[in-house]
Coordinates of C-alpha atoms in Angstrom, one line a residue:
Chain A
M1175 CA 0.8 -40.4 0.8
M1176 CA 4.5 -40.8 0.4
W1177 CA 4.6 -37.0 -0.6
I1178 CA 2.9 -35.7 2.5
A1179 CA 4.7 -37.9 5.1
L1180 CA 7.9 -37.0 3.2
A1181 CA 7.0 -33.2 3.6
L1182 CA 6.0 -33.4 7.1
I1183 CA 9.3 -35.3 8.2
V1184 CA 11.4 -32.4 6.5
W1185 CA 9.2 -30.1 7.8
A1186 CA 9.9 -31.4 11.6
A1187 CA 13.5 -31.9 11.0
A1188 CA 14.1 -28.4 9.5
F1189 CA 12.3 -27.0 12.6
A1190 CA 14.5 -29.0 15.1
L1191 CA 17.5 -27.7 13.0
N1192 CA 16.4 -24.0 13.3
V1193 CA 16.0 -24.6 16.8
F1194 CA 19.2 -26.0 17.5
L1195 CA 20.9 -23.5 15.4
V1196 CA 19.3 -20.8 17.4
R1197 CA 19.8 -22.2 20.9
N1198 CA 23.6 -22.8 19.8
K1199 CA 24.0 -19.2 18.3
A1200 CA 25.9 -20.7 15.2
P1201 CA 27.7 -18.5 13.2
G1202 CA 25.8 -16.9 10.3
V1203 CA 22.6 -18.1 12.0
G1204 CA 20.8 -14.7 11.0
Y1205 CA 21.1 -15.8 7.3
L1206 CA 20.7 -19.4 7.9
V1207 CA 17.6 -19.8 9.6
P1208 CA 15.1 -17.9 7.6
V1209 CA 16.9 -19.4 4.5
I1210 CA 16.2 -22.9 5.9
F1211 CA 12.6 -21.8 6.6
G1212 CA 12.1 -20.6 3.1
L1213 CA 13.3 -23.9 1.8
T1214 CA 11.1 -26.0 4.1
L1215 CA 8.3 -23.8 3.0
L1216 CA 8.8 -24.5 -0.7
F1217 CA 9.5 -28.2 0.0
V1218 CA 6.3 -28.7 2.0
W1219 CA 4.3 -26.9 -0.7
E1220 CA 5.7 -29.2 -3.4
G1221 CA 5.2 -32.4 -1.2
F1222 CA 1.6 -31.3 -0.4
V1223 CA 0.5 -30.4 -4.0
R1224 CA 2.1 -33.8 -5.3
G1225 CA 0.6 -35.8 -2.2
F1226 CA -2.9 -34.3 -2.3
G1227 CA -3.0 -34.6 -6.2
I1228 CA -4.2 -30.6 -6.3
S1229 CA -4.6 -29.7 -9.8
P1230 CA -2.2 -27.4 -11.5
V1231 CA -4.9 -25.4 -12.5
L1232 CA -5.3 -24.2 -8.7
L1233 CA -2.1 -24.3 -7.4
P1234 CA 1.2 -25.5 -9.3
P1235 CA 4.1 -26.8 -7.6
P1236 CA 7.2 -24.8 -7.0
S1237 CA 9.0 -27.2 -9.5
A1238 CA 6.5 -26.1 -12.5
I1239 CA 7.1 -22.7 -11.6
G1240 CA 10.9 -22.9 -11.6
A1241 CA 10.7 -24.6 -15.0
A1242 CA 8.2 -21.9 -16.5
L1243 CA 10.9 -19.2 -14.9
V1244 CA 13.9 -20.9 -16.8
S1245 CA 12.0 -21.9 -20.2
K1246 CA 10.3 -18.5 -20.6
T1247 CA 12.9 -16.1 -19.6
H1248 CA 12.5 -13.9 -22.7
I1249 CA 8.8 -13.3 -22.5
L1250 CA 9.7 -12.4 -18.3
W1251 CA 12.3 -10.0 -19.3
E1252 CA 10.2 -8.5 -21.9
D1253 CA 7.2 -7.9 -19.3
L1254 CA 10.0 -6.7 -16.8
V1255 CA 11.5 -3.9 -19.1
Q1256 CA 7.8 -2.9 -20.1
T1257 CA 6.4 -2.6 -16.5
F1258 CA 9.4 -2.1 -14.4
F1259 CA 11.7 0.0 -16.5
K1260 CA 9.3 2.0 -18.5
G1261 CA 6.5 2.0 -16.5
A1262 CA 7.3 1.8 -12.6
L1263 CA 10.7 3.4 -12.6
S1264 CA 10.1 6.5 -14.4
G1265 CA 7.0 7.1 -12.3
Y1266 CA 8.9 6.5 -9.3
I1267 CA 11.6 8.7 -10.4
I1268 CA 9.0 11.8 -11.2
G1269 CA 6.8 11.3 -8.5
C1270 CA 9.4 11.1 -5.9
G1271 CA 11.2 14.0 -7.7
S1272 CA 8.7 16.2 -7.9
A1273 CA 7.3 15.7 -4.3
F1274 CA 10.7 16.2 -3.0
V1275 CA 10.9 19.9 -5.0
I1276 CA 7.4 20.7 -3.6
A1277 CA 8.2 19.7 -0.2
L1278 CA 11.2 22.3 -0.2
L1279 CA 8.7 24.8 -1.7
I1280 CA 6.0 24.1 1.0
D1281 CA 8.8 24.1 3.8
R1282 CA 9.2 27.7 3.4
S1283 CA 5.5 28.6 4.5
P1284 CA 4.2 27.2 7.9
F1285 CA 0.9 27.8 7.1
L1286 CA 1.1 25.3 4.1
Q1287 CA 2.6 22.7 6.3
R1288 CA -0.2 22.6 8.8
G1289 CA -2.8 22.3 6.3
L1290 CA -0.6 19.9 4.3
L1291 CA 0.5 17.5 6.6
P1292 CA -3.2 16.0 7.6
V1293 CA -4.6 16.4 4.2
G1294 CA -1.3 14.7 2.7
N1295 CA -1.6 11.7 5.5
F1296 CA -5.3 11.3 4.3
I1297 CA -4.6 11.2 0.7
A1298 CA -1.6 8.8 1.5
A1299 CA -4.3 6.1 3.2
L1300 CA -6.7 6.3 0.2
P1301 CA -7.2 3.7 -2.7
I1302 CA -5.2 5.9 -5.1
V1303 CA -4.7 2.7 -7.1
G1304 CA -8.2 3.4 -8.1
L1305 CA -7.0 6.1 -10.3
A1306 CA -5.7 3.4 -12.8
P1307 CA -8.5 3.1 -15.1
I1308 CA -8.7 7.3 -15.4
M1309 CA -5.1 7.5 -16.0
V1310 CA -5.2 4.7 -18.8
M1311 CA -8.0 6.8 -20.2
W1312 CA -5.9 9.9 -20.0
F1313 CA -2.7 8.6 -21.0
G1314 CA -3.2 6.0 -23.4
F1315 CA -2.5 2.1 -23.3
D1316 CA 1.6 2.3 -23.2
W1317 CA 3.8 3.0 -20.1
Q1318 CA 3.0 6.3 -19.7
S1319 CA -0.4 5.8 -18.4
K1320 CA 1.6 3.4 -16.0
A1321 CA 4.1 5.9 -14.9
A1322 CA 1.1 8.4 -14.4
V1323 CA -0.4 5.8 -12.0
V1324 CA 2.8 5.5 -10.2
V1325 CA 3.5 9.2 -9.7
A1326 CA -0.1 9.7 -8.2
M1327 CA 0.6 6.6 -6.1
V1328 CA 4.1 7.8 -4.6
F1329 CA 3.7 11.7 -4.6
F1330 CA 1.9 11.9 -1.3
P1331 CA 3.7 9.1 1.1
M1332 CA 7.1 11.0 -0.2
L1333 CA 5.7 14.3 0.2
V1334 CA 4.6 13.7 3.4
N1335 CA 7.8 12.2 4.6
T1336 CA 10.1 14.9 3.3
V1337 CA 7.8 17.9 4.9
Q1338 CA 8.4 15.8 8.4
G1339 CA 11.8 15.4 7.6
L1340 CA 12.5 18.7 6.9
Q1341 CA 11.3 19.7 10.7
A1342 CA 13.3 17.2 12.1
T1343 CA 16.1 19.6 13.4
E1344 CA 16.4 20.8 16.8
A1345 CA 16.0 24.5 17.8
M1346 CA 19.4 24.5 19.4
Q1347 CA 20.8 23.2 15.9
R1348 CA 19.1 25.9 13.6
D1349 CA 20.4 28.6 16.4
L1350 CA 24.1 27.6 15.8
M1351 CA 23.6 27.8 11.9
R1352 CA 22.0 31.5 12.4
T1353 CA 25.1 32.2 14.8
Y1354 CA 27.3 31.1 11.9
A1355 CA 25.5 33.5 9.6
A1356 CA 24.2 30.6 7.4
S1357 CA 22.0 31.5 4.6
Y1358 CA 18.8 29.6 3.9
W1359 CA 20.4 27.3 1.4
Q1360 CA 23.5 26.8 3.4
T1361 CA 21.1 25.7 6.3
L1362 CA 19.5 23.7 3.9
V1363 CA 22.0 21.5 2.5
N1364 CA 24.5 21.3 5.5
L1365 CA 21.9 20.6 8.0
R1366 CA 18.3 20.2 7.3
L1367 CA 18.6 18.0 4.4
P1368 CA 20.9 15.2 6.3
A1369 CA 18.7 15.7 9.2
A1370 CA 15.9 14.9 6.8
M1371 CA 17.7 11.8 5.2
P1372 CA 16.1 9.0 7.2
F1373 CA 12.7 10.2 6.8
I1374 CA 13.3 10.8 3.1
F1375 CA 14.4 7.5 2.7
N1376 CA 11.4 6.0 4.5
G1377 CA 9.3 7.6 1.8
L1378 CA 11.5 6.2 -0.9
K1379 CA 11.2 2.9 0.7
I1380 CA 7.3 3.0 0.9
A1381 CA 7.3 4.3 -2.4
T1382 CA 9.2 1.3 -4.2
T1383 CA 6.6 -1.4 -3.3
L1384 CA 4.0 1.1 -4.3
A1385 CA 5.4 2.0 -7.6
L1386 CA 5.5 -1.8 -8.5
I1387 CA 2.0 -2.2 -7.2
G1388 CA 0.7 1.0 -9.5
A1389 CA 2.6 0.0 -12.6
I1390 CA 1.2 -3.6 -12.6
V1391 CA -2.3 -2.9 -11.6
A1392 CA -2.9 -0.2 -14.2
E1393 CA -2.2 -2.9 -16.9
F1394 CA -5.1 -4.7 -16.0
F1395 CA -6.9 -1.6 -17.5
G1396 CA -5.4 -1.9 -20.9
S1397 CA -1.8 -2.2 -22.0
P1398 CA 0.2 -3.3 -25.1
I1399 CA 0.8 -6.9 -25.6
K1400 CA 3.4 -7.0 -22.9
G1401 CA 3.9 -6.2 -19.4
M1402 CA 3.6 -8.4 -16.1
G1403 CA 0.2 -7.1 -15.4
F1404 CA -0.9 -8.0 -18.8
R1405 CA 0.6 -11.3 -18.7
I1406 CA -0.9 -12.2 -15.2
S1407 CA -4.4 -11.4 -16.4
T1408 CA -4.1 -13.1 -19.7
E1409 CA -2.6 -16.2 -18.4
V1410 CA -4.9 -16.5 -15.7
G1411 CA -7.5 -16.5 -18.5
K1412 CA -5.9 -19.1 -20.0
L1413 CA -5.3 -21.4 -16.7
A1414 CA -1.6 -21.3 -16.9
L1415 CA -0.8 -20.8 -13.3
D1416 CA 2.7 -21.7 -13.6
M1417 CA 3.6 -18.7 -15.6
V1418 CA 1.7 -16.7 -13.5
W1419 CA 3.3 -17.8 -10.6
A1420 CA 6.4 -17.3 -12.4
E1421 CA 5.7 -13.6 -12.8
I1422 CA 4.7 -13.4 -9.0
T1423 CA 8.1 -14.7 -8.3
V1424 CA 9.8 -12.0 -10.6
A1425 CA 7.6 -9.3 -9.0
A1426 CA 8.5 -10.5 -5.7
L1427 CA 12.4 -10.6 -6.4
L1428 CA 12.2 -7.2 -8.4
G1429 CA 10.2 -5.6 -5.5
S1430 CA 12.5 -7.0 -2.7
A1431 CA 15.9 -5.7 -5.1
F1432 CA 14.4 -2.4 -5.5
Y1433 CA 13.6 -2.1 -2.0
G1434 CA 16.9 -3.5 -1.2
T1435 CA 18.9 -0.9 -3.4
V1436 CA 17.0 1.8 -1.8
A1437 CA 17.7 0.4 1.8
L1438 CA 21.7 0.0 0.7
F1439 CA 21.7 3.5 -0.2
E1440 CA 20.3 4.4 2.9
K1441 CA 22.8 2.8 4.9
R1442 CA 25.5 4.4 3.0
M1443 CA 24.0 7.9 3.4
T1444 CA 22.5 7.9 6.9
F1445 CA 25.0 5.5 8.5
W1446 CA 25.1 8.2 11.3
H1447 CA 21.6 7.7 12.6
P1448 CA 21.0 5.5 15.4
S1449 CA 18.7 3.3 13.6
Q1450 CA 21.8 2.4 11.3
R1451 CA 24.1 1.5 13.8
H1452 CA 23.5 -1.6 15.4
Chain B
M1469 CA -8.5 23.3 15.9
R1470 CA -5.8 25.9 15.1
N1471 CA -4.9 23.8 11.8
I1472 CA -8.5 24.1 10.7
L1473 CA -7.8 27.2 8.5
P1474 CA -4.7 25.9 6.6
I1475 CA -6.3 22.7 6.0
L1476 CA -9.4 24.1 4.5
T1477 CA -6.9 26.4 2.4
V1478 CA -5.5 23.5 1.3
V1479 CA -8.4 21.7 0.5
A1480 CA -9.6 24.7 -1.5
V1481 CA -6.6 24.9 -3.6
I1482 CA -6.9 21.3 -4.4
V1483 CA -10.7 22.1 -5.7
A1484 CA -9.5 25.1 -7.5
L1485 CA -6.9 23.1 -9.3
W1486 CA -9.3 20.4 -10.0
Y1487 CA -11.8 22.9 -11.6
A1488 CA -8.7 24.4 -13.7
L1489 CA -7.7 21.0 -14.9
A1490 CA -11.3 20.0 -15.5
V1491 CA -11.4 23.0 -18.1
V1492 CA -8.2 22.3 -19.7
L1493 CA -8.8 18.6 -20.2
N1494 CA -12.5 18.9 -21.1
A1495 CA -12.1 22.0 -23.4
P1496 CA -10.9 19.9 -26.8
W1497 CA -14.2 18.0 -26.5
A1498 CA -16.0 21.2 -26.0
Y1499 CA -14.4 22.8 -29.1
S1500 CA -14.8 19.9 -31.3
K1501 CA -18.7 19.6 -30.5
A1502 CA -19.0 23.3 -31.6
E1503 CA -17.2 22.8 -34.5
R1504 CA -19.4 20.0 -35.6
A1505 CA -22.5 22.2 -34.9
E1506 CA -21.0 25.0 -36.9
Q1507 CA -20.7 27.4 -34.0
T1508 CA -18.0 29.3 -32.5
L1509 CA -17.7 29.1 -28.8
S1510 CA -16.8 32.5 -26.6
F1511 CA -14.7 31.4 -23.4
S1512 CA -17.1 31.6 -21.0
E1513 CA -19.5 29.1 -22.9
M1514 CA -16.6 26.9 -23.4
V1515 CA -16.1 26.8 -19.5
S1516 CA -19.8 26.4 -18.8
D1517 CA -19.7 23.5 -21.4
T1518 CA -16.5 21.7 -19.9
M1519 CA -18.4 21.7 -16.3
A1520 CA -21.3 19.8 -17.9
Q1521 CA -20.4 17.1 -20.2
K1522 CA -21.6 13.9 -19.9
K1523 CA -18.6 11.8 -20.2
P1524 CA -16.1 14.1 -19.3
R1525 CA -12.4 13.3 -19.0
L1526 CA -12.2 15.0 -15.7
P1527 CA -15.5 15.7 -14.2
A1528 CA -15.8 18.8 -12.3
P1529 CA -16.1 18.3 -8.5
H1530 CA -19.8 19.6 -8.4
Q1531 CA -20.8 16.8 -11.0
V1532 CA -19.2 14.0 -8.8
A1533 CA -20.9 15.6 -5.7
V1534 CA -24.4 15.6 -7.7
E1535 CA -23.6 12.0 -8.7
I1536 CA -22.8 10.7 -5.2
W1537 CA -26.0 12.5 -4.0
E1538 CA -28.2 10.9 -6.7
T1539 CA -27.0 7.5 -5.7
T1540 CA -26.8 7.7 -2.1
A1541 CA -29.7 9.8 -1.2
E1542 CA -32.2 9.6 -3.8
K1543 CA -31.8 6.0 -4.5
K1544 CA -33.2 3.0 -2.3
I1545 CA -30.2 1.3 -0.5
T1546 CA -31.3 -2.1 -2.2
S1547 CA -31.0 -0.3 -5.3
K1548 CA -28.0 -1.9 -7.4
R1549 CA -27.2 1.7 -8.4
S1550 CA -27.0 2.7 -4.7
L1551 CA -23.6 3.6 -3.7
I1552 CA -24.4 2.9 0.1
Y1553 CA -25.3 -0.7 -1.4
H1554 CA -22.0 -0.9 -3.0
G1555 CA -20.3 0.5 -0.2
W1556 CA -21.8 -2.1 2.3
I1557 CA -20.5 -5.0 0.3
T1558 CA -17.0 -3.5 0.3
L1559 CA -17.0 -2.6 3.8
Q1560 CA -18.4 -6.0 4.8
A1561 CA -15.5 -7.7 3.0
T1562 CA -12.9 -4.9 4.4
L1563 CA -14.0 -5.7 8.2
L1564 CA -13.9 -9.5 7.8
G1565 CA -10.5 -9.4 6.3
F1566 CA -9.3 -6.5 8.6
A1567 CA -10.5 -8.8 11.4
F1568 CA -8.6 -12.0 10.0
G1569 CA -5.4 -9.7 9.7
I1570 CA -5.7 -8.5 13.3
A1571 CA -5.9 -12.3 14.5
L1572 CA -3.0 -13.3 12.3
G1573 CA -1.1 -10.4 13.1
I1574 CA -1.4 -10.4 16.7
G1575 CA -0.8 -13.9 17.2
L1576 CA 2.2 -14.1 14.8
A1577 CA 3.5 -11.2 17.0
V1578 CA 2.9 -13.0 20.4
A1579 CA 4.7 -16.0 19.0
I1580 CA 7.7 -13.5 17.8
V1581 CA 8.1 -12.0 20.9
Y1582 CA 8.0 -15.4 22.8
F1583 CA 9.9 -17.7 20.7
R1584 CA 13.2 -16.8 19.3
V1585 CA 13.0 -19.5 16.4
V1586 CA 9.8 -18.1 15.2
D1587 CA 11.3 -14.4 15.4
M1588 CA 14.3 -15.5 13.3
S1589 CA 12.9 -17.7 10.8
V1590 CA 9.6 -15.7 9.9
M1591 CA 10.6 -12.3 10.7
P1592 CA 12.5 -11.8 7.5
W1593 CA 10.1 -13.5 5.5
I1594 CA 7.2 -11.2 6.8
I1595 CA 9.1 -8.4 5.8
A1596 CA 10.0 -9.7 2.3
S1597 CA 6.1 -10.7 2.0
Q1598 CA 5.3 -6.8 1.6
T1599 CA 7.5 -6.4 -1.2
V1600 CA 5.3 -8.7 -3.2
P1601 CA 3.0 -6.8 -5.0
I1602 CA -0.2 -8.6 -3.7
L1603 CA -2.3 -6.0 -5.1
A1604 CA -1.0 -7.3 -8.5
I1605 CA -2.0 -10.7 -8.1
A1606 CA -4.9 -10.4 -6.1
P1607 CA -6.9 -11.7 -9.2
M1608 CA -5.4 -14.7 -9.4
I1609 CA -5.7 -15.6 -5.8
V1610 CA -9.6 -14.4 -6.1
V1611 CA -9.9 -16.8 -9.2
V1612 CA -8.4 -19.6 -7.3
L1613 CA -10.4 -19.4 -4.2
A1614 CA -13.5 -18.7 -6.2
A1615 CA -12.4 -22.2 -7.9
L1616 CA -12.2 -23.8 -4.5
Q1617 CA -16.0 -22.9 -3.9
V1618 CA -14.8 -20.2 -1.3
D1619 CA -17.2 -17.5 -0.4
D1620 CA -16.7 -14.3 -2.6
I1621 CA -16.3 -12.4 0.7
V1622 CA -13.7 -14.7 2.1
A1623 CA -11.5 -14.3 -1.2
K1624 CA -11.9 -10.6 -0.8
G1625 CA -11.4 -10.7 3.0
V1626 CA -7.9 -12.8 2.2
I1627 CA -6.5 -9.9 0.0
S1628 CA -7.5 -7.5 3.0
M1629 CA -6.0 -9.7 5.6
Y1630 CA -2.6 -9.9 3.6
L1631 CA -2.6 -6.1 3.3
S1632 CA -3.5 -5.2 6.8
F1633 CA -1.7 -8.1 9.2
F1634 CA 1.7 -6.4 8.5
P1635 CA 1.3 -3.2 10.1
V1636 CA -0.3 -5.3 13.1
V1637 CA 2.5 -7.5 13.5
V1638 CA 5.2 -4.6 13.3
G1639 CA 3.3 -2.6 15.8
M1640 CA 2.4 -5.2 18.1
V1641 CA 6.1 -6.7 18.4
K1642 CA 7.2 -3.4 19.0
G1643 CA 4.8 -2.8 21.8
L1644 CA 4.9 -5.9 23.2
R1645 CA 8.7 -5.3 23.3
S1646 CA 8.3 -1.9 24.8
P1647 CA 8.1 -2.6 28.5
D1648 CA 11.7 -1.7 29.4
G1649 CA 14.1 -3.9 31.8
M1650 CA 13.0 -2.3 35.0
L1651 CA 9.6 -3.2 34.6
M1652 CA 10.2 -6.5 33.5
D1653 CA 12.4 -6.9 36.8
Q1654 CA 9.7 -5.8 38.6
M1655 CA 7.4 -8.2 37.3
K1656 CA 10.1 -10.7 38.2
T1657 CA 10.5 -9.6 41.9
Y1658 CA 6.8 -10.1 42.5
S1659 CA 7.3 -13.5 41.0
A1660 CA 4.9 -12.9 38.3
S1661 CA 4.2 -16.1 36.1
A1662 CA 4.4 -15.6 32.4
S1663 CA 1.1 -15.4 31.4
Q1664 CA 0.5 -12.5 34.6
T1665 CA 3.5 -10.5 33.1
F1666 CA 1.9 -10.9 29.3
W1667 CA -1.7 -10.0 30.7
K1668 CA -0.8 -7.3 33.2
L1669 CA 2.3 -5.9 31.6
R1670 CA 3.1 -6.6 28.0
L1671 CA -0.4 -6.5 26.7
P1672 CA -1.7 -3.1 28.1
N1673 CA 1.7 -1.6 27.1
S1674 CA 1.2 -2.6 23.5
V1675 CA -2.0 -0.9 23.1
P1676 CA -1.0 2.6 22.1
Y1677 CA 1.1 0.7 19.4
L1678 CA -1.7 -1.3 18.4
F1679 CA -4.2 1.5 17.6
T1680 CA -1.4 3.1 15.5
S1681 CA -1.1 0.2 13.4
L1682 CA -5.0 -0.5 13.2
K1683 CA -5.3 3.1 11.5
V1684 CA -2.7 2.1 8.7
G1685 CA -4.3 -1.5 8.7
A1686 CA -7.8 -0.3 8.1
A1687 CA -6.9 1.7 5.3
A1688 CA -5.1 -0.8 3.6
S1689 CA -7.5 -3.7 4.0
L1690 CA -10.1 -1.0 2.0
V1691 CA -7.8 -1.1 -0.8
G1692 CA -7.3 -4.5 -0.7
A1693 CA -10.9 -5.3 -1.0
V1694 CA -11.5 -2.6 -3.8
V1695 CA -8.8 -4.1 -5.7
A1696 CA -10.2 -7.7 -5.3
E1697 CA -13.4 -6.5 -6.5
L1698 CA -12.0 -5.7 -9.7
S1699 CA -12.0 -9.4 -10.2
L1700 CA -14.9 -10.5 -8.5
S1701 CA -17.1 -7.8 -9.9
Q1702 CA -20.1 -9.9 -10.5
N1703 CA -21.5 -9.3 -6.9
G1704 CA -20.7 -5.5 -6.8
G1705 CA -18.6 -3.5 -4.6
L1706 CA -17.0 -0.1 -5.1
G1707 CA -14.6 -2.0 -7.1
A1708 CA -17.0 -3.2 -9.3
R1709 CA -18.5 0.1 -9.8
L1710 CA -15.0 1.3 -10.7
L1711 CA -14.5 -1.6 -13.2
A1712 CA -17.9 -0.7 -14.9
G1713 CA -17.4 2.9 -15.0
S1714 CA -14.1 2.4 -16.8
Y1715 CA -15.6 0.1 -19.4
Y1716 CA -18.3 2.5 -20.3
G1717 CA -16.2 5.6 -20.1
Q1718 CA -18.4 7.0 -17.5
T1719 CA -15.9 8.9 -15.6
I1720 CA -18.3 10.6 -13.2
Q1721 CA -19.2 7.0 -12.1
I1722 CA -15.6 6.1 -11.4
W1723 CA -14.8 9.2 -9.3
S1724 CA -17.8 8.9 -7.3
A1725 CA -16.6 5.4 -6.5
L1726 CA -13.4 6.5 -5.7
L1727 CA -14.6 9.4 -3.6
S1728 CA -16.9 7.1 -1.6
A1729 CA -14.0 4.6 -1.3
A1730 CA -12.1 7.6 0.2
T1731 CA -14.8 8.5 2.8
L1732 CA -15.1 5.0 3.9
A1733 CA -11.4 4.8 4.6
A1734 CA -11.5 8.2 6.4
L1735 CA -14.5 7.0 8.6
M1736 CA -12.6 3.8 9.5
V1737 CA -9.6 5.7 10.4
M1738 CA -11.6 8.5 12.3
S1739 CA -13.7 6.0 14.2
L1740 CA -10.8 3.8 15.2
G1741 CA -9.1 7.2 16.3
A1742 CA -12.1 7.9 18.4
L1743 CA -11.8 4.4 20.2
E1744 CA -8.1 4.7 20.7
K1745 CA -8.9 7.7 22.5
A1746 CA -11.6 6.5 24.6
T1747 CA -9.6 3.2 25.3
L1748 CA -6.1 5.0 26.4
K1749 CA -8.3 7.5 28.7
R1750 CA -10.2 4.7 30.5
M1751 CA -6.5 3.1 30.6
G1752 CA -5.1 5.9 32.0
M1753 CA -2.6 6.4 29.3
A1754 CA -4.4 9.3 27.6
A1755 CA -1.6 11.7 26.0

């Protein structure tokens, strides 16, 4: 009972604090408010799990997850290397790279563009992750099959975005390039690729989460005895949910970091775009 | 309509590539079979064998088409081998989760637009929530919910909801904020109350945005339901067909389940598109 009451009090206090901060436009409020909200959430979770005596088999408290994070760092690191650096990242680079190159090729034919955009949009909405068992059959249990799933998942979103981005220049700008007697490549490098950057980065950002999901889900269908997906499915079987949640935390941090890195590059390279100039 | 020809070309190219890949991938097995039977295969014999293997590495498109035909039209829909039966199970979970997702999404969007605290404290977490690879942890959520005696369909729906609420929130926040200062001032000069402004200005203005997000969300919630079924396979569904197919090496079954999931997604997006067109026309907002 104590814990529940405490959790509720903290919740109310934090909410009041946030309201106060927002009203008074305190400095750094943009970071402070969400952080306070997140910490409150964790505390309420801890309080409720303890107060209601929820079994750790169902929902472990954050403190237990934290303990697992600290005590099993080496396992988590090994899984991370296997899943992220070997599976997701290599697939991400191959998939996005080939989609980019193919988009450049398609761009030269308006006929293909018109056909490919609707088809690509359609395929991008499909449950491609369902290819995972097939890829595992084709490429074996190790990271190659995970990379293949990731390639299949990121390819079409990236392709569609790049093709759209390459169309983003205005007729006036293209005419200007023509009056300069610019060659195809000069126009591409100096005008159309920069103009396509916001779209390309949009594709790259969407692909970050897809890559991580693809690599983890593919491990459910067979993997060597390491990897985040492998660990999640086996630890669920052992009812060691604190470890599962620790993997989830790592995956969430990893996903955010991956996304954040791409977003940072975007900020650097498309500083001129209206959406980046607040 | 002028896009029909290019689209058909692209689809034809994809099918042709698929056939070519099927020949390449299935050829080793065709040769090794022939070797054991002490025959030599001519090229055309090899090609025809790759099109008709029982467990090919990559089934040819027509094999998948035949399988889909046999498991939809020629089976009773109550049969456990009918794709329509499994598709219906998946669709139920998808629609339930999608409905949850829409409700949650719109509710959150309204709160975000009207309360600055909610906007500042929740919005960053909503965005962060999508970097969590939820599909990867779906099995655990499903197991936990099953332990809490929640119905299977609700457990699947929760995953669908998680995937589909995000596009709805983002689209609705944008939509509810889309009326510009001029329109808001106009409402003020009418001395409209907050609820009148909401029902008569903000909500109608957000409808086009809502439909765009719904189309994204529908596909996402189907993916969620299919993946959830990978861990809740005892009751069937397209995800269960996928899993069973991968256990027994029934590649044709895997591909037919995949293609029917794709068809389901396409049908949902198309019917939403039709609904969008009709609604916007009646609201006088048709493009």
